[in-house]
Short mmCIF file of the C-alpha atoms (twelve columns), coordinates in Angstrom:
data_MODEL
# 
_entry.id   MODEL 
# 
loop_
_atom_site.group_PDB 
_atom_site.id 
_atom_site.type_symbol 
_atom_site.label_atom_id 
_atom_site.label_alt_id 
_atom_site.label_comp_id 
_atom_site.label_asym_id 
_atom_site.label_seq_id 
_atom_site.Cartn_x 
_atom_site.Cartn_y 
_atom_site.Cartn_z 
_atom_site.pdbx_PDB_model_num 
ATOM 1   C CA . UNK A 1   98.621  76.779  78.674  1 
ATOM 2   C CA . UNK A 2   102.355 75.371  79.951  1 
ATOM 3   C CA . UNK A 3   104.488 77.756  81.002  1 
ATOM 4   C CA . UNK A 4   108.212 77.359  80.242  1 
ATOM 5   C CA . UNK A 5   109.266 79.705  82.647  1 
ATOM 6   C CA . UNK A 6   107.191 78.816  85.558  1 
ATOM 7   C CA . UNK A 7   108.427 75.175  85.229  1 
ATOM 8   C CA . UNK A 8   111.890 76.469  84.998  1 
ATOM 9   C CA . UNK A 9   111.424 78.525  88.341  1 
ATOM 10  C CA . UNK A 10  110.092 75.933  90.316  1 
ATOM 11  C CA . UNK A 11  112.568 73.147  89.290  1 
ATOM 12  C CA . UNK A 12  115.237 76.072  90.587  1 
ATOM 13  C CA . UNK A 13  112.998 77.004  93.173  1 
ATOM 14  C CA . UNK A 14  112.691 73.528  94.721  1 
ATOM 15  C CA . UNK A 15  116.439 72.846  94.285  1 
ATOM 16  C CA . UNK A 16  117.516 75.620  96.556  1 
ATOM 17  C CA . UNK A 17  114.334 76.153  98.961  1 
ATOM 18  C CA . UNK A 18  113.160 72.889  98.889  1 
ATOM 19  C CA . UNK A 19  109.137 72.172  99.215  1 
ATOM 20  C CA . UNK A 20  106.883 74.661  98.564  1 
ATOM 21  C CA . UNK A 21  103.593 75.352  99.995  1 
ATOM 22  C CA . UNK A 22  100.662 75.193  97.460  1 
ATOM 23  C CA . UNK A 23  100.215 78.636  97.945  1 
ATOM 24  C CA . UNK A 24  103.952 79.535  96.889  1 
ATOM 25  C CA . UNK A 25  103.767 77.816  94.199  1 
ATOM 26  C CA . UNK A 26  100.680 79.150  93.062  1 
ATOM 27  C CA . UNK A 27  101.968 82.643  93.567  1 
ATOM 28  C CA . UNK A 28  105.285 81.862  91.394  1 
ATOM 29  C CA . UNK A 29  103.299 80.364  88.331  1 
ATOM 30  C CA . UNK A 30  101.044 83.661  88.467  1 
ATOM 31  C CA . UNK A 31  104.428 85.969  88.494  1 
ATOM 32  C CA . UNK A 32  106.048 84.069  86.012  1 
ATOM 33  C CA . UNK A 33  103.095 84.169  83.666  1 
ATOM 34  C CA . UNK A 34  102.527 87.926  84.181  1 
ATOM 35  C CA . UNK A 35  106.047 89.220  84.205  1 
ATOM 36  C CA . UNK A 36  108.068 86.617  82.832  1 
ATOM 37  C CA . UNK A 37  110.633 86.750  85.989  1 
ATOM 38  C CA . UNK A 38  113.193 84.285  86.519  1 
ATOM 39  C CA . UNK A 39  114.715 83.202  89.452  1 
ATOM 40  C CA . UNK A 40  118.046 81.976  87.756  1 
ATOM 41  C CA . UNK A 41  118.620 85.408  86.536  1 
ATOM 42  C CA . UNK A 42  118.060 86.738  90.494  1 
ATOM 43  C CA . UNK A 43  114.811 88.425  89.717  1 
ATOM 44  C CA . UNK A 44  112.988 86.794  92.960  1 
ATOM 45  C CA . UNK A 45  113.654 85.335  96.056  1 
ATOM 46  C CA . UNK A 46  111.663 83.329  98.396  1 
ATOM 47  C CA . UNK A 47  112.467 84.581  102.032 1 
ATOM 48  C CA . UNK A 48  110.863 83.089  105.577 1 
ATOM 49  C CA . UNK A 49  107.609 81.751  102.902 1 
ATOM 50  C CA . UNK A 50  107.019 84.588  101.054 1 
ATOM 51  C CA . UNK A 51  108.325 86.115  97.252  1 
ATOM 52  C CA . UNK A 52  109.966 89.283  96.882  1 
ATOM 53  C CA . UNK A 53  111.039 90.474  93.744  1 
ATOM 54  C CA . UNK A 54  114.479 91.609  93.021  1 
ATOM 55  C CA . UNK A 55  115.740 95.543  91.606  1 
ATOM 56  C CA . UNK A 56  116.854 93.985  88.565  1 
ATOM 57  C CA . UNK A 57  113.999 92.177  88.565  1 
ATOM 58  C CA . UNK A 58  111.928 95.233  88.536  1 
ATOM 59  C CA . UNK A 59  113.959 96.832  85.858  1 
ATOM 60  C CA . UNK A 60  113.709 93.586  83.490  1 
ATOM 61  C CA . UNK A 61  109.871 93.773  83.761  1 
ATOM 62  C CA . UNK A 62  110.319 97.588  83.172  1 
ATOM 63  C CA . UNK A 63  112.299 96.719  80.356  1 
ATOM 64  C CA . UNK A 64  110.152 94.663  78.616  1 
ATOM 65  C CA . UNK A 65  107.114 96.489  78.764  1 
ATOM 66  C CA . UNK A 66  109.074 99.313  77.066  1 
ATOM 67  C CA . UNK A 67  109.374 101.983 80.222  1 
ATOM 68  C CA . UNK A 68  110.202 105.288 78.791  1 
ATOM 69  C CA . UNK A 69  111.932 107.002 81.820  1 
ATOM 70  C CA . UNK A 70  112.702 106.804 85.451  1 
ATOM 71  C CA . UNK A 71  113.657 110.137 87.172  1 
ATOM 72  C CA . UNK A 72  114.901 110.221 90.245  1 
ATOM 73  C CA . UNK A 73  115.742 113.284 92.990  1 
ATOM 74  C CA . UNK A 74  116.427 113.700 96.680  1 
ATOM 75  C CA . UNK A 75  113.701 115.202 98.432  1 
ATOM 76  C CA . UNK A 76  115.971 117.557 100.628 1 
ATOM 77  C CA . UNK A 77  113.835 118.405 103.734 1 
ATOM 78  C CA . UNK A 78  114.210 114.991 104.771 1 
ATOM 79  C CA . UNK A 79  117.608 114.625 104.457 1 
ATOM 80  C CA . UNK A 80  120.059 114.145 106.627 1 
ATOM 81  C CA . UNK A 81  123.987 113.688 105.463 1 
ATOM 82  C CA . UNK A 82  125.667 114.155 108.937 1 
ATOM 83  C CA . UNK A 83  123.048 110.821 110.041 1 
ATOM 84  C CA . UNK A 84  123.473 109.108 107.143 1 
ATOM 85  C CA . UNK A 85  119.384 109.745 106.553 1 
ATOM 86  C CA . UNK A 86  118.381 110.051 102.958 1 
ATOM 87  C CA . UNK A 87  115.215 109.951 101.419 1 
ATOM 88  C CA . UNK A 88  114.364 109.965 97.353  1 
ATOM 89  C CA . UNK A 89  111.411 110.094 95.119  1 
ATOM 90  C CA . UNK A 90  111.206 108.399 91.726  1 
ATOM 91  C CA . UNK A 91  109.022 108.762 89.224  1 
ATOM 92  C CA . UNK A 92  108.485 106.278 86.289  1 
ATOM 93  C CA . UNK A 93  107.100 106.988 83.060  1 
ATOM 94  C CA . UNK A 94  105.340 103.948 81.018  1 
ATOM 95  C CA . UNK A 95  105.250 105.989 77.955  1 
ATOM 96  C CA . UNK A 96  105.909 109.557 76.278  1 
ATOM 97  C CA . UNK A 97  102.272 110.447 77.372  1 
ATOM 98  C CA . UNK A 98  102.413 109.203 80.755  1 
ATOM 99  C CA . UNK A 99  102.059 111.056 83.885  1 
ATOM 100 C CA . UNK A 100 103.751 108.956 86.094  1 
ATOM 101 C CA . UNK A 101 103.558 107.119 88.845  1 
ATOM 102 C CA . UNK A 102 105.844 108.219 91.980  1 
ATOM 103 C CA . UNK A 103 107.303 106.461 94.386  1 
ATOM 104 C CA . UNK A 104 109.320 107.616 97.865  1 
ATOM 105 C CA . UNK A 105 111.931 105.676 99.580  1 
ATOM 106 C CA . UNK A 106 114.061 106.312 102.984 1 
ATOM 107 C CA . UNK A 107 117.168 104.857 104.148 1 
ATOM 108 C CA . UNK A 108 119.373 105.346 107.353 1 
ATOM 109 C CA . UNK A 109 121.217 103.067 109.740 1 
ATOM 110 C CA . UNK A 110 118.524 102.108 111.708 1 
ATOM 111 C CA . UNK A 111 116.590 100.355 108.348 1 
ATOM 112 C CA . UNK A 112 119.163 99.051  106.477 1 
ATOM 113 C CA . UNK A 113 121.571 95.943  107.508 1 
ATOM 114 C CA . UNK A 114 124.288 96.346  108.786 1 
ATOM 115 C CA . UNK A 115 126.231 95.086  106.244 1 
ATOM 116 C CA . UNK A 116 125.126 98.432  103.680 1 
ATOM 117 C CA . UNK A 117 125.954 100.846 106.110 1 
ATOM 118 C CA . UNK A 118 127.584 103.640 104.754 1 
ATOM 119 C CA . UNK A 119 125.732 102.961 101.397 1 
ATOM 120 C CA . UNK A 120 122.015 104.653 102.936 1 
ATOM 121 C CA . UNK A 121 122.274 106.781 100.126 1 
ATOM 122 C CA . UNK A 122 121.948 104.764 97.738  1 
ATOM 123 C CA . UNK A 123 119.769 102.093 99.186  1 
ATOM 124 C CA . UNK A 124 117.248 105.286 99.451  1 
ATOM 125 C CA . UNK A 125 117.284 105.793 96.101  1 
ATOM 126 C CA . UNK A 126 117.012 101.870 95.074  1 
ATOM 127 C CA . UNK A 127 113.991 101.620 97.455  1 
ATOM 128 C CA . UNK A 128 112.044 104.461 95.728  1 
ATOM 129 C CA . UNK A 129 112.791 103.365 92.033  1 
ATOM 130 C CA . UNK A 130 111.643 100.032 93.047  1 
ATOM 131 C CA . UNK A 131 108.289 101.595 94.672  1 
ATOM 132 C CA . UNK A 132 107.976 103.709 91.465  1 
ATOM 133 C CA . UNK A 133 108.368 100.958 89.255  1 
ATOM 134 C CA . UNK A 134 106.126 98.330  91.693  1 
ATOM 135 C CA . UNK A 135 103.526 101.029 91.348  1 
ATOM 136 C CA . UNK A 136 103.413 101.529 87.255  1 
ATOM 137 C CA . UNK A 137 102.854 97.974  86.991  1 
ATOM 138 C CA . UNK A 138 100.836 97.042  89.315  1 
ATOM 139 C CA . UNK A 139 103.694 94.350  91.250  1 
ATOM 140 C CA . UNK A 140 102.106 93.474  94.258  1 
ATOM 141 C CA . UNK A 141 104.593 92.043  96.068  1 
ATOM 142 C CA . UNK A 142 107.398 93.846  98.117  1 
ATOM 143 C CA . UNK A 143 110.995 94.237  96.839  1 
ATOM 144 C CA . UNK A 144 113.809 92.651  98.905  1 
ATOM 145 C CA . UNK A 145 115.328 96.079  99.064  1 
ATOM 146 C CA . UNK A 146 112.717 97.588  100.807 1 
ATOM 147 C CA . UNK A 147 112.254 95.178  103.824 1 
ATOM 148 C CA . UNK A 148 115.960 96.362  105.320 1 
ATOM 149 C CA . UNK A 149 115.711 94.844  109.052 1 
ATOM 150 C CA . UNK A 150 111.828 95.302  109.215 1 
ATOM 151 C CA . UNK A 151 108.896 93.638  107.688 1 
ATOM 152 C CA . UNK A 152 104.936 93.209  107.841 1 
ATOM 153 C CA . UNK A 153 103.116 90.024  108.935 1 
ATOM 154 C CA . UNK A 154 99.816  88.726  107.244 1 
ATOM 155 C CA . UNK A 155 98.063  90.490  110.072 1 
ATOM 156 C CA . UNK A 156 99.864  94.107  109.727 1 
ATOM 157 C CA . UNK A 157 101.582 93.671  112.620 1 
ATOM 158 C CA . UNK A 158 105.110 95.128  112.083 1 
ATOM 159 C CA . UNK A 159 108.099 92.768  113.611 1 
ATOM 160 C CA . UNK A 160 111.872 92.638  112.852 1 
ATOM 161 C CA . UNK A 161 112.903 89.674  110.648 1 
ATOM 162 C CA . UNK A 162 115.740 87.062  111.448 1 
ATOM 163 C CA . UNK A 163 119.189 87.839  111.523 1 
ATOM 164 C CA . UNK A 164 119.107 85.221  108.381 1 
ATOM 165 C CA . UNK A 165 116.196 87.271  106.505 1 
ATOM 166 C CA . UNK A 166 117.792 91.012  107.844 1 
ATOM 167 C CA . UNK A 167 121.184 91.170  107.236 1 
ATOM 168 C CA . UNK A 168 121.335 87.736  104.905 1 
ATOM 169 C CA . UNK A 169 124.205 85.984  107.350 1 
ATOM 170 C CA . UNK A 170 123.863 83.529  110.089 1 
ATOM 171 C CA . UNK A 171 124.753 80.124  111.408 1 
ATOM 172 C CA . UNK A 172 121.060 79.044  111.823 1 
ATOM 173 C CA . UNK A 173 119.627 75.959  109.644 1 
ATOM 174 C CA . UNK A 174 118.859 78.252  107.262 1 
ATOM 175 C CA . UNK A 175 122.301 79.180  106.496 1 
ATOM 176 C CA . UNK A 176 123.669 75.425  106.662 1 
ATOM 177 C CA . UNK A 177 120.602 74.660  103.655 1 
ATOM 178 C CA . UNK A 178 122.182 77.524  101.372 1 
ATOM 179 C CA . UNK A 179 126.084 76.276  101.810 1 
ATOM 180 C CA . UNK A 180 124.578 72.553  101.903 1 
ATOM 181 C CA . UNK A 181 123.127 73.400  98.177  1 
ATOM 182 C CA . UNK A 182 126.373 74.980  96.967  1 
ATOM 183 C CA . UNK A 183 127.974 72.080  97.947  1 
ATOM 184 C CA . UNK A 184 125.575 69.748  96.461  1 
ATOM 185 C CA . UNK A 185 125.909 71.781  92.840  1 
ATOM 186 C CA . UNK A 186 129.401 71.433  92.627  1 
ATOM 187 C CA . UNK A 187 129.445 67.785  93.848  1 
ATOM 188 C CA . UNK A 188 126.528 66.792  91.006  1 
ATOM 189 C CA . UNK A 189 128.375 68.681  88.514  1 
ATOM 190 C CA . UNK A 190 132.009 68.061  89.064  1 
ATOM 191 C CA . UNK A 191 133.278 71.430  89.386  1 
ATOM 192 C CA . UNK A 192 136.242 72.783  91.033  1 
ATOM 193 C CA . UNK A 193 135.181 73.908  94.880  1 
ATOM 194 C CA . UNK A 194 137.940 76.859  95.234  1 
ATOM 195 C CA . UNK A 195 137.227 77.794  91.720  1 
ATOM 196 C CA . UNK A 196 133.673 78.089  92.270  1 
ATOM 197 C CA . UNK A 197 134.265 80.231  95.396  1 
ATOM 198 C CA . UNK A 198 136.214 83.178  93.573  1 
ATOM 199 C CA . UNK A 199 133.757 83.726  91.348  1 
ATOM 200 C CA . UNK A 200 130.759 83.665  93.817  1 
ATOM 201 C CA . UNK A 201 133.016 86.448  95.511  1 
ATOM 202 C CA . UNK A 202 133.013 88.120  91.979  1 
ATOM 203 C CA . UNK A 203 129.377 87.617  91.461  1 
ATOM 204 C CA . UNK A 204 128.571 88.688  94.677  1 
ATOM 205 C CA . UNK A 205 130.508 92.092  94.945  1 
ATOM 206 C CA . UNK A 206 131.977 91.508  98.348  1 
ATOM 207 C CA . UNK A 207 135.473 91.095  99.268  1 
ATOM 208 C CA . UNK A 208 135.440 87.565  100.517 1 
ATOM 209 C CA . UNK A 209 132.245 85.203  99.734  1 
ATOM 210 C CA . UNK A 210 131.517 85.630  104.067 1 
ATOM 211 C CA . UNK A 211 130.878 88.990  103.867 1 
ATOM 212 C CA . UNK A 212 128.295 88.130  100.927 1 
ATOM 213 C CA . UNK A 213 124.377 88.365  102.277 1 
ATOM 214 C CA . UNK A 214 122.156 85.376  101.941 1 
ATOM 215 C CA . UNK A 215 120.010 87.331  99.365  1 
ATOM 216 C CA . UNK A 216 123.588 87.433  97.086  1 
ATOM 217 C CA . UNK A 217 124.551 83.879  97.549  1 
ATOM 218 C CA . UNK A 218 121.005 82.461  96.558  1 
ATOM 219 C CA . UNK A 219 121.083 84.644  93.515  1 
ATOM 220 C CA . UNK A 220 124.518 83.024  92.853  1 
ATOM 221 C CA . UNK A 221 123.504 79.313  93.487  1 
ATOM 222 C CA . UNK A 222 120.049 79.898  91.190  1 
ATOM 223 C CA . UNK A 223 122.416 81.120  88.463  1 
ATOM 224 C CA . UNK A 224 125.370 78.267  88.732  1 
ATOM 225 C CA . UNK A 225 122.102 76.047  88.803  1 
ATOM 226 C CA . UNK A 226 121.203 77.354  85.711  1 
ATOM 227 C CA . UNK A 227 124.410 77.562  83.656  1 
ATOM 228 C CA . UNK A 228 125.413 74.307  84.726  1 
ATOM 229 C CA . UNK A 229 122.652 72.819  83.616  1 
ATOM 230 C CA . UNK A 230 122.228 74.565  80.340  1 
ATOM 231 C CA . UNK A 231 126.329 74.828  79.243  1 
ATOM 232 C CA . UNK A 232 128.340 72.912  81.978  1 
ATOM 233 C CA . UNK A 233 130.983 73.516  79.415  1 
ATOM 234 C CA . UNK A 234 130.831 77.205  78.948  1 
ATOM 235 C CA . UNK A 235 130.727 77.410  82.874  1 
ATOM 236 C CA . UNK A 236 133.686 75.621  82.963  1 
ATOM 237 C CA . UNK A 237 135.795 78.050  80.743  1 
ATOM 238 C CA . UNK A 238 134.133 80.783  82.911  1 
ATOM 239 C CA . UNK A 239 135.101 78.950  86.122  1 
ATOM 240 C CA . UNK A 240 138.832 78.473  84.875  1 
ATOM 241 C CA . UNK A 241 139.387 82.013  84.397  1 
ATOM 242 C CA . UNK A 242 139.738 82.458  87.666  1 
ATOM 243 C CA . UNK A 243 142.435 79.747  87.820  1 
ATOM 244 C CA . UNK A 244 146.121 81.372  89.233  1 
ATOM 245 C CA . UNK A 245 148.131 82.724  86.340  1 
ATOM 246 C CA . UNK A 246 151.827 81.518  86.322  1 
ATOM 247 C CA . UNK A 247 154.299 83.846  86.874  1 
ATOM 248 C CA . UNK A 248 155.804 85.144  83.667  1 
ATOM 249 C CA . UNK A 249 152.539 84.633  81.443  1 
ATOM 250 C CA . UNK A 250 151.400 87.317  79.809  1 
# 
């Protein structure tokens, strides 16, 4: 049977990662079949040849299979404020009836970028609703949260990832293939280049659209992609209300 929303994924998929190994793409038509995820709405990402779902990813599939309840504490013994160390346990509930399935996450400033620091509290908590939820329905692969400046090879063996893949900034090729994309999007589709850039910032969160990670800023081109595509002229209006407003207008 076709799958809309696998062909959708890979067109967007190809368009900012380029070729795909067999394998990948095998792996994206099986998520997209089983949990309808889309890449234009930032629900996975495809980092150093592997997918990783997305927390908002995790909640839309939640979502849709009508999850009843997500409770979430601090499990205090392994806390740490004055070291920024914080650890969390989540527990998700599929249904009124449901047990639920628990998850634990952990989060201090030598597992997290560098760019969250500060925020280990709440990237604990993110990383144990996301473990919670991987575990009620049955999501096999890892969520980008999780992997902070760490990650597991095919053979178990634990090694830290790229600047590019850690901390989602970098001048490596990688880097130049994201901004060369960008670039290429607002070329094809005509679209103003400083206008584009204030509301990547806005998209994004950040103060200025360097401080962005590369995680944000592929979210942000898979989502242009998409509008532009679908409404170039509803992007438009959303792209010129970020134009300068005179002075004396109301």
């Amino acid at each position: 049977m076709k799958c809309k929303t696998f062909d959708a994924n890979l067109k967007i998929a190809r368009g900012i990662w380029g070729n795909l190994s067999k394998l990948s793409v095998e792996h994206l038509r099986d998520l997209s079949k089983k949990y309808s995820v889309s890449i234009a709405s930032g629900d996975l990402l495809y980092l150093e040849g592997h997918w990783y779902v997305t927390h908002s990813g995790l909640l839309g599939i939640a979502r849709r299979k009508y999850c009843c309840g997500i409770r979430v504490e601090a499990v205090i013994k392994f806390c740490d404020p004055t070291h920024a160390r914080w650890a969390f346990k989540a527990t998700v509930f599929r249904s009124g009836a449901c047990k639920g399935f628990v998850g634990y996450g952990d989060a201090d400033p030598s597992n997290v970028s560098p760019l969250v620091h500060g925020a280990e509290m709440r990237v604990a908590e993110t990383r144990a609703v996301n473990r919670a939820l991987r575990k009620a329905y049955g999501i096999g692969i890892c969520s980008v949260e999780e992997i902070g400046s760490f990650a597991t090879n095919g053979q178990g063996q634990t090694r830290k990832l790229s600047n590019q893949s850690a901390n989602g900034n970098g001048n490596n090729g990688s880097s130049s293939r994201v901004r060369d994309r960008l670039f290429q999007l607002i070329r094809q589709h005509q679209l103003d280049a400083n206008l584009v850039k204030a509301y990547a910032v806005d998209f994004c969160g950040t103060k200025t659209l360097r401080d962005a990670t590369r995680p944000q800023v592929e979210n942000f081109i898979a989502h242009l992609a998409d509008w532009a595509q679908k409404d170039r002229n509803a992007l438009l209006c959303q792209l010129n209300s970020y134009l300068p407003r005179k002075e004396g207008a109301a």
